[in-house]
Amino acid sequence: MTTATATIDIAGLDGRHVTLAPEQLSDLDSRVQGRLLRPGDQGWNDAVSIWNGMAARLPALLLQPASAHDVAAAVGFARDHGLLLSIKGGGHNIAGTSMADEGLTLDLSRMREISVDPQARLAQVRPGCLLGEVDQATQAHGLATVLGFVSETGVAGLTLGGGWGYLARRFGFTVDNLAEVEVVTADGAIRTANHDQHPELFWAVRGGGGNFGVVTRFTFRLHEVGPMITGGLIVWSAERAAEVLAAYRDLTESAPRELTAAAVVRLAPPAPFLPQVWHGKPIAGIQVCHSGANADADLAPVRALGSPIVDLIASRPYTAMQSMLNAMEPKWLHRYWKAEFLPRLSSEFLDAFRSTAMRVTSPLSQSVIFHLAGAINDHEDDDGAVGNRDAHYIGGFNATWPPGAAADPHVAWARDGWERIRPFSTGGNYVNFQLAEDDTTRTAAAYGTNYQRLQRVKATYDPGNLFRVNRNIPPAT
Ligand SMILES: Cc1cc2nc3c(=O)[nH]c(=O)nc-3n(C[C@H](O)[C@H](O)[C@H](O)COP(=O)(O)OP(=O)(O)OC[C@H]3O[C@@H](n4cnc5c(N)ncnc54)[C@H](O)[C@@H]3O)c2cc1C
């Protein structure tokens, strides 16, 4: 417990600062079991660090709740004092929406319990968990739910924005696998939301981000997966990029749902799995994860291209597949991503994609297409706010450069490529890839016809827009 001895100025919801007296801070402290941190306290630097260095912001005060009751106390405190409140799950959002400058942050990293019921095929997951922790716990029973492919990403933010990964073609978006949530709403109530209780709230959190409250427990449905799958990367010289991308299109157009593939064009990183002579040279690769039978037959067309620089596709644990790319995505580099959902890979799209990819400005940047389609396209009644059920791919440009280097050339590269591929978009985009600079038009486009319903749910559960440090959905008036 921290003993508050000084006043503290915190950014308020109305743009003005709120000065909290020591006794007000002590009051909050006495009502929670978790830790209240101020700049300079032990653990502060870790708690405020996020993945995208370009989006860094510094709160004035941070609470690490230990339970849903702590969260409820903090939400009530923020609301009553009119404080700018942000919520941190895994801190991986590219727009840096887990932090607000000079605000109050709830850092959920101490709420990390996972319990798996293999008979019921359900996992209860607290919101501070990272993807890899959930994969490890569920794979101990040969089970998995749909999560992304960098295992240090937070479960909470990924899920609330929709979520997809190597299993999405089989089992849908992450939110399609959500059976229930426990959520603290702006009035401080701890609610259970599912198809029967608070069904509109449950619909909204399945894609609507952190707009409706702080989720303190996710209940995921699980499926039999692995524990061994066939997966990995196969790489060619980018001189063959046109051929590789055409083969990627052919592969994905006829792939079974058990097979998910991503195409990547970039300068080869200095990774031990690539021959040194290739480091820094342009390469085109296909990353695959096949979680069914017949992997060799299904992957034969890719291998038929012949003469790769390396072929790392092999039988490996699903958990290894899920963490294979972690080393490529360290914290604190500066990032600027631009991506669109795509209905197909036309030749014109692939030309625009390839010509941008070949003009890349940084050895850390990548041009990526990820195959979706399959189960995410299976539209059902009441399938959540996530939308974008017409997406077959997501593709775009991930600009990355070291802190201190000029951002302009890298930002210009990603933006220029994005302008070229926009004409091929479904019109939808992924809310979890939006940047701080994106406006409400782009957020509305991410939800299509679901947007107005989301605004109505927001007006019911958060009419004062307490939860606004996110890809914000203003309440309907
Ligand atoms: C390296 C990398 C790989 C990625 N790969 C994938 C992928 O394969 N598939 C995919 O779908 N996405 C992927 N993403 C995008 C990812 O889904 C988003 O970055 C997501 O926001 C990360 O969640 P987080 O909890 O780490 O983020 P945070 O920055 O902590 O939070 C993101 C947002 O969610 C809100 N939030 C967090 N926790 C809660 C909560 N408990 N209740 C209410 N609101 C909350 C925050 O306030 C914030 O607005 C990737 C991102 C990165 C950086």
CSV table of N, CA and C and ligand atoms in Angstrom, one decimal, residues 51 86-94 97-98 108 127 147-150 153-158 160 162-165 209-210 213-216 218 329 337 430 432-433 469-471, ligand 1:
chain,number,residue,atom,x,y,z
A,51,TRP,N,4.1,-1.5,-26.4
A,51,TRP,CA,4.8,-2.1,-27.5
A,51,TRP,C,5.2,-1.1,-28.5
A,86,SER,N,-7.7,5.1,-18.5
A,86,SER,CA,-7.3,4.2,-19.6
A,86,SER,C,-7.1,2.8,-19.0
A,87,ILE,N,-7.2,1.8,-19.9
A,87,ILE,CA,-7.2,0.4,-19.4
A,87,ILE,C,-6.0,-0.3,-20.2
A,88,LYS,N,-5.1,-0.9,-19.5
A,88,LYS,CA,-4.0,-1.7,-20.1
A,88,LYS,C,-4.2,-3.2,-19.9
A,89,GLY,N,-4.3,-3.9,-21.1
A,89,GLY,CA,-4.3,-5.3,-21.1
A,89,GLY,C,-2.8,-5.8,-21.3
A,90,GLY,N,-2.5,-6.1,-22.5
A,90,GLY,CA,-1.1,-6.5,-22.8
A,90,GLY,C,-0.2,-5.3,-23.3
A,91,GLY,N,-0.9,-4.1,-23.5
A,91,GLY,CA,-0.1,-3.0,-24.0
A,91,GLY,C,0.4,-3.0,-25.4
A,92,HIS,N,-0.2,-3.9,-26.2
A,92,HIS,CA,0.3,-4.1,-27.6
A,92,HIS,C,-0.5,-3.3,-28.6
A,93,ASN,N,-1.5,-2.5,-28.2
A,93,ASN,CA,-2.2,-1.7,-29.2
A,93,ASN,C,-1.3,-0.7,-29.9
A,94,ILE,N,-1.4,-0.7,-31.3
A,94,ILE,CA,-0.5,0.1,-32.0
A,94,ILE,C,-0.8,1.6,-31.8
A,97,THR,N,-3.5,2.9,-27.0
A,97,THR,CA,-4.7,3.3,-26.3
A,97,THR,C,-4.8,2.7,-24.9
A,98,SER,N,-3.7,2.0,-24.4
A,98,SER,CA,-3.8,1.6,-23.0
A,98,SER,C,-3.3,2.7,-22.1
A,108,LEU,N,-3.9,-4.1,-15.9
A,108,LEU,CA,-4.6,-5.4,-15.4
A,108,LEU,C,-3.5,-6.5,-15.3
A,127,PRO,N,-8.0,-10.8,-17.4
A,127,PRO,CA,-7.7,-9.9,-18.5
A,127,PRO,C,-6.2,-9.4,-18.6
A,147,LEU,N,-6.5,-17.4,-31.1
A,147,LEU,CA,-5.7,-16.3,-30.7
A,147,LEU,C,-4.7,-15.9,-31.7
A,148,GLY,N,-4.1,-14.7,-31.6
A,148,GLY,CA,-3.2,-14.2,-32.6
A,148,GLY,C,-1.9,-14.9,-32.5
A,149,PHE,N,-1.0,-14.6,-33.4
A,149,PHE,CA,0.3,-15.4,-33.6
A,149,PHE,C,1.5,-14.8,-33.1
A,150,VAL,N,1.4,-13.7,-32.2
A,150,VAL,CA,2.6,-13.3,-31.5
A,150,VAL,C,2.2,-13.4,-30.0
A,153,THR,N,1.2,-10.7,-27.1
A,153,THR,CA,0.1,-9.8,-27.3
A,153,THR,C,-0.9,-10.1,-26.1
A,154,GLY,N,-1.6,-9.0,-25.7
A,154,GLY,CA,-2.6,-9.2,-24.7
A,154,GLY,C,-3.9,-9.9,-25.2
A,155,VAL,N,-4.4,-10.8,-24.4
A,155,VAL,CA,-5.7,-11.4,-24.7
A,155,VAL,C,-6.9,-10.4,-24.7
A,156,ALA,N,-6.8,-9.5,-23.8
A,156,ALA,CA,-8.0,-8.6,-23.6
A,156,ALA,C,-8.3,-7.7,-24.9
A,157,GLY,N,-7.2,-7.0,-25.2
A,157,GLY,CA,-7.4,-6.0,-26.4
A,157,GLY,C,-7.7,-6.8,-27.7
A,158,LEU,N,-6.9,-7.9,-27.9
A,158,LEU,CA,-7.1,-8.7,-29.1
A,158,LEU,C,-8.6,-9.2,-29.2
A,160,LEU,N,-11.3,-8.1,-27.6
A,160,LEU,CA,-12.4,-7.1,-27.6
A,160,LEU,C,-12.5,-6.5,-29.0
A,162,GLY,N,-12.1,-8.2,-31.8
A,162,GLY,CA,-12.5,-9.2,-32.7
A,162,GLY,C,-11.6,-10.4,-32.7
A,163,GLY,N,-10.3,-10.2,-33.0
A,163,GLY,CA,-9.3,-11.3,-32.9
A,163,GLY,C,-9.4,-12.3,-34.0
A,164,TRP,N,-8.2,-12.6,-34.5
A,164,TRP,CA,-8.0,-13.8,-35.4
A,164,TRP,C,-6.6,-14.2,-35.4
A,165,GLY,N,-6.4,-15.4,-35.9
A,165,GLY,CA,-5.1,-16.0,-35.9
A,165,GLY,C,-5.1,-17.3,-36.8
A,209,GLY,N,-14.5,-3.4,-28.8
A,209,GLY,CA,-13.4,-2.9,-28.0
A,209,GLY,C,-13.7,-2.6,-26.6
A,210,GLY,N,-12.9,-1.7,-25.9
A,210,GLY,CA,-13.1,-1.5,-24.5
A,210,GLY,C,-14.1,-0.4,-24.2
A,213,GLY,N,-16.9,-1.1,-20.9
A,213,GLY,CA,-16.6,-1.4,-19.6
A,213,GLY,C,-15.2,-2.1,-19.5
A,214,VAL,N,-14.8,-2.5,-18.3
A,214,VAL,CA,-13.6,-3.2,-18.2
A,214,VAL,C,-13.9,-4.7,-18.0
A,215,VAL,N,-13.5,-5.5,-19.0
A,215,VAL,CA,-13.7,-6.9,-18.9
A,215,VAL,C,-12.8,-7.5,-17.9
A,216,THR,N,-13.3,-8.2,-16.9
A,216,THR,CA,-12.5,-8.8,-15.8
A,216,THR,C,-12.4,-10.3,-15.9
A,218,PHE,N,-12.8,-13.5,-19.2
A,218,PHE,CA,-13.3,-14.0,-20.5
A,218,PHE,C,-13.6,-15.5,-20.3
A,329,GLU,N,9.2,-9.0,-33.0
A,329,GLU,CA,8.3,-7.9,-32.6
A,329,GLU,C,8.6,-7.4,-31.2
A,337,TRP,N,1.3,1.2,-39.0
A,337,TRP,CA,0.7,0.1,-39.8
A,337,TRP,C,-0.5,0.7,-40.6
A,430,TYR,N,-9.6,-3.3,-39.8
A,430,TYR,CA,-9.5,-4.0,-38.5
A,430,TYR,C,-9.3,-2.9,-37.4
A,432,ASN,N,-8.4,-3.1,-34.5
A,432,ASN,CA,-7.2,-3.3,-33.7
A,432,ASN,C,-5.9,-2.9,-34.4
A,433,PHE,N,-6.0,-2.6,-35.7
A,433,PHE,CA,-4.8,-2.1,-36.4
A,433,PHE,C,-4.9,-0.6,-36.6
A,469,VAL,N,-10.7,6.2,-23.9
A,469,VAL,CA,-9.3,6.1,-24.3
A,469,VAL,C,-9.2,4.7,-25.1
A,470,ASN,N,-9.7,4.7,-26.3
A,470,ASN,CA,-9.8,3.5,-27.1
A,470,ASN,C,-10.1,3.9,-28.5
A,471,ARG,N,-10.5,3.1,-29.4
A,471,ARG,CA,-11.1,3.5,-30.7
A,471,ARG,C,-12.5,3.8,-30.3
B,1,LIG,C1,3.1,-7.9,-32.6
B,1,LIG,C2,1.6,-7.9,-32.8
B,1,LIG,C3,0.9,-8.9,-33.4
B,1,LIG,C4,-0.5,-8.9,-33.5
B,1,LIG,N1,-1.1,-10.0,-34.1
B,1,LIG,C5,-2.4,-10.0,-34.1
B,1,LIG,C6,-3.1,-11.2,-34.6
B,1,LIG,O1,-2.5,-12.2,-34.9
B,1,LIG,N2,-4.5,-11.2,-34.6
B,1,LIG,C7,-5.2,-10.1,-34.1
B,1,LIG,O2,-6.4,-10.2,-34.1
B,1,LIG,N3,-4.6,-9.0,-33.7
B,1,LIG,C8,-3.2,-8.9,-33.7
B,1,LIG,N4,-2.6,-7.8,-33.2
B,1,LIG,C9,-3.4,-6.6,-32.8
B,1,LIG,C10,-3.9,-6.8,-31.4
B,1,LIG,O3,-5.1,-7.4,-31.4
B,1,LIG,C11,-4.1,-5.4,-30.8
B,1,LIG,O4,-2.8,-4.7,-30.7
B,1,LIG,C12,-4.7,-5.4,-29.4
B,1,LIG,O5,-5.1,-4.2,-29.1
B,1,LIG,C13,-3.7,-5.9,-28.4
B,1,LIG,O6,-4.3,-6.1,-27.1
B,1,LIG,P1,-3.5,-5.7,-25.8
B,1,LIG,O7,-4.4,-6.1,-24.6
B,1,LIG,O8,-2.1,-6.2,-25.8
B,1,LIG,O9,-3.5,-4.1,-25.9
B,1,LIG,P2,-3.7,-2.9,-24.9
B,1,LIG,O10,-2.9,-1.8,-25.6
B,1,LIG,O11,-3.4,-3.2,-23.5
B,1,LIG,O12,-5.2,-2.6,-25.1
B,1,LIG,C14,-5.8,-2.4,-26.3
B,1,LIG,C15,-7.2,-1.7,-26.1
B,1,LIG,O13,-8.1,-2.6,-25.4
B,1,LIG,C16,-8.5,-1.9,-24.2
B,1,LIG,N5,-8.5,-2.9,-23.1
B,1,LIG,C17,-7.5,-3.7,-22.8
B,1,LIG,N6,-7.9,-4.6,-21.8
B,1,LIG,C18,-9.2,-4.3,-21.6
B,1,LIG,C19,-10.2,-4.9,-20.7
B,1,LIG,N7,-9.9,-5.9,-19.9
B,1,LIG,N8,-11.4,-4.3,-20.7
B,1,LIG,C20,-11.7,-3.3,-21.5
B,1,LIG,N9,-10.9,-2.8,-22.4
B,1,LIG,C21,-9.6,-3.3,-22.4
B,1,LIG,C22,-7.5,-0.9,-23.9
B,1,LIG,O14,-8.0,0.2,-23.2
B,1,LIG,C23,-7.1,-0.4,-25.3
B,1,LIG,O15,-8.0,0.5,-25.8
B,1,LIG,C24,-1.2,-7.8,-33.1
B,1,LIG,C25,-0.6,-6.7,-32.5
B,1,LIG,C26,0.8,-6.8,-32.3
B,1,LIG,C27,1.5,-5.6,-31.7
